[in-house]
C-alpha cells in the first residue's frame, strides 16, 4: 500500500520484512529459526551442529551453511514431505531431494515486481 502511494521506488520489495534493518551477527539458533522449520527435533539438531561449527567458521560461512542445511535441505523436505520429522531418510526421499537440488530454476522479475512462475 505504501509503495503505491509513492514513498518507495517501483522496485521496492512487496513485503516489509525485507526492508527491516538487521544489525550485528545472529546466533546459530536465529540463523536456523528464520526458516521456521516445523520439526523441532531437526531444528535442534541443526542449531547444535551449527553452534559446534561456529567456533571454527567465519560468520559468512556459518550463514551460508545455515542456509544450505535449513533452507535448501530441510525446508525443501518439509515442503515435499509434510510431517517429516527424522533425518533418517528413505532412499527415494534423498534421491528426489538430490534431483531437485540439481535442477536449476530460472526466474525473471516482471515489471509488476513479481517473479515469473506465480505470485
CSV table of C-alpha atoms in Angstrom, one decimal:
chain,number,residue,atom,x,y,z
A,1,UNK,CA,0.0,0.0,0.0
A,2,UNK,CA,2.8,2.4,0.9
A,3,UNK,CA,4.7,1.5,-2.3
A,4,UNK,CA,1.6,2.5,-4.3
A,5,UNK,CA,1.4,5.9,-2.5
A,6,UNK,CA,4.9,6.9,-3.7
A,7,UNK,CA,7.4,6.9,-0.8
A,8,UNK,CA,9.1,3.8,-2.1
A,9,UNK,CA,10.7,3.2,-5.5
A,10,UNK,CA,8.9,1.0,-8.0
A,11,UNK,CA,11.4,-1.9,-7.5
A,12,UNK,CA,11.0,-1.9,-3.6
A,13,UNK,CA,10.1,-5.3,-2.1
A,14,UNK,CA,6.4,-6.0,-1.6
A,15,UNK,CA,7.0,-7.4,1.9
A,16,UNK,CA,8.1,-5.1,4.6
A,17,UNK,CA,10.1,-7.9,6.2
A,18,UNK,CA,12.8,-7.4,3.6
A,19,UNK,CA,13.1,-3.7,4.4
A,20,UNK,CA,13.8,-4.2,8.1
A,21,UNK,CA,17.3,-3.2,9.2
A,22,UNK,CA,19.4,-6.0,10.5
A,23,UNK,CA,22.4,-5.2,12.6
A,24,UNK,CA,25.0,-7.5,14.0
A,25,UNK,CA,25.6,-11.2,13.7
A,26,UNK,CA,22.8,-13.6,14.5
A,27,UNK,CA,23.3,-16.7,16.7
A,28,UNK,CA,23.1,-20.2,15.1
A,29,UNK,CA,19.6,-20.5,16.6
A,30,UNK,CA,18.5,-17.3,14.9
A,31,UNK,CA,20.0,-18.3,11.6
A,32,UNK,CA,18.0,-21.5,11.7
A,33,UNK,CA,14.8,-20.0,13.1
A,34,UNK,CA,14.4,-17.6,10.2
A,35,UNK,CA,13.4,-20.6,8.1
A,36,UNK,CA,10.6,-21.6,10.5
A,37,UNK,CA,11.2,-25.3,10.4
A,38,UNK,CA,8.2,-27.4,11.5
A,39,UNK,CA,10.2,-30.2,13.0
A,40,UNK,CA,11.5,-29.1,16.4
A,41,UNK,CA,13.8,-32.1,16.7
A,42,UNK,CA,15.6,-31.4,13.4
A,43,UNK,CA,15.7,-27.7,14.2
A,44,UNK,CA,17.5,-28.5,17.5
A,45,UNK,CA,20.0,-30.8,15.7
A,46,UNK,CA,20.8,-28.1,13.1
A,47,UNK,CA,21.3,-25.5,15.9
A,48,UNK,CA,23.5,-27.8,17.9
A,49,UNK,CA,25.6,-28.6,14.8
A,50,UNK,CA,26.0,-25.0,13.7
A,51,UNK,CA,26.9,-24.0,17.3
A,52,UNK,CA,29.7,-26.5,17.3
A,53,UNK,CA,30.9,-25.4,13.8
A,54,UNK,CA,30.6,-21.7,14.6
A,55,UNK,CA,33.8,-21.8,16.6
A,56,UNK,CA,35.9,-22.6,13.6
A,57,UNK,CA,34.0,-20.7,10.9
A,58,UNK,CA,33.7,-17.1,9.9
A,59,UNK,CA,30.2,-15.6,10.0
A,60,UNK,CA,29.6,-15.6,6.3
A,61,UNK,CA,30.4,-19.3,6.0
A,62,UNK,CA,28.3,-20.1,9.0
A,63,UNK,CA,25.4,-18.1,7.5
A,64,UNK,CA,25.8,-20.0,4.2
A,65,UNK,CA,25.9,-23.3,6.0
A,66,UNK,CA,22.8,-22.5,7.9
A,67,UNK,CA,21.0,-21.6,4.7
A,68,UNK,CA,22.2,-24.8,3.0
A,69,UNK,CA,21.0,-27.0,5.8
A,70,UNK,CA,17.9,-25.3,7.0
A,71,UNK,CA,16.6,-23.9,3.7
A,72,UNK,CA,17.9,-25.9,0.8
A,73,UNK,CA,17.8,-29.2,2.7
A,74,UNK,CA,15.3,-29.4,5.4
A,75,UNK,CA,12.7,-26.8,4.3
A,76,UNK,CA,12.7,-28.4,0.9
A,77,UNK,CA,12.0,-31.8,2.5
A,78,UNK,CA,9.2,-30.4,4.7
A,79,UNK,CA,7.6,-28.8,1.6
A,80,UNK,CA,7.6,-32.1,-0.3
A,81,UNK,CA,7.0,-34.5,2.6
A,82,UNK,CA,4.7,-32.8,5.1
A,83,UNK,CA,5.1,-34.2,8.6
A,84,UNK,CA,8.6,-35.5,8.1
A,85,UNK,CA,10.4,-35.4,11.4
A,86,UNK,CA,13.6,-37.5,11.1
A,87,UNK,CA,16.9,-37.2,9.4
A,88,UNK,CA,16.7,-41.0,8.7
A,89,UNK,CA,15.6,-40.5,5.1
A,90,UNK,CA,14.4,-43.3,2.9
A,91,UNK,CA,16.5,-43.7,-0.3
A,92,UNK,CA,13.7,-42.4,-2.5
A,93,UNK,CA,13.3,-39.3,-0.4
A,94,UNK,CA,17.0,-38.5,-0.6
A,95,UNK,CA,17.2,-39.3,-4.3
A,96,UNK,CA,14.3,-37.0,-5.0
A,97,UNK,CA,15.9,-34.2,-3.0
A,98,UNK,CA,19.2,-34.5,-4.8
A,99,UNK,CA,17.3,-34.4,-8.1
A,100,UNK,CA,15.5,-31.2,-7.0
A,101,UNK,CA,18.8,-29.7,-5.9
A,102,UNK,CA,20.4,-30.4,-9.2
A,103,UNK,CA,17.6,-28.7,-11.1
A,104,UNK,CA,18.2,-25.1,-11.9
A,105,UNK,CA,15.1,-22.8,-11.8
A,106,UNK,CA,15.3,-19.6,-13.7
A,107,UNK,CA,13.1,-16.8,-12.6
A,108,UNK,CA,12.7,-13.4,-14.1
A,109,UNK,CA,11.4,-10.3,-12.4
A,110,UNK,CA,8.4,-8.9,-14.1
A,111,UNK,CA,7.6,-5.1,-14.3
A,112,UNK,CA,5.0,-5.5,-11.5
A,113,UNK,CA,7.7,-6.7,-9.2
A,114,UNK,CA,6.8,-10.3,-9.1
A,115,UNK,CA,8.9,-13.2,-10.4
A,116,UNK,CA,7.7,-15.4,-13.2
A,117,UNK,CA,6.1,-18.6,-12.1
A,118,UNK,CA,3.4,-17.0,-10.0
A,119,UNK,CA,2.9,-14.5,-7.2
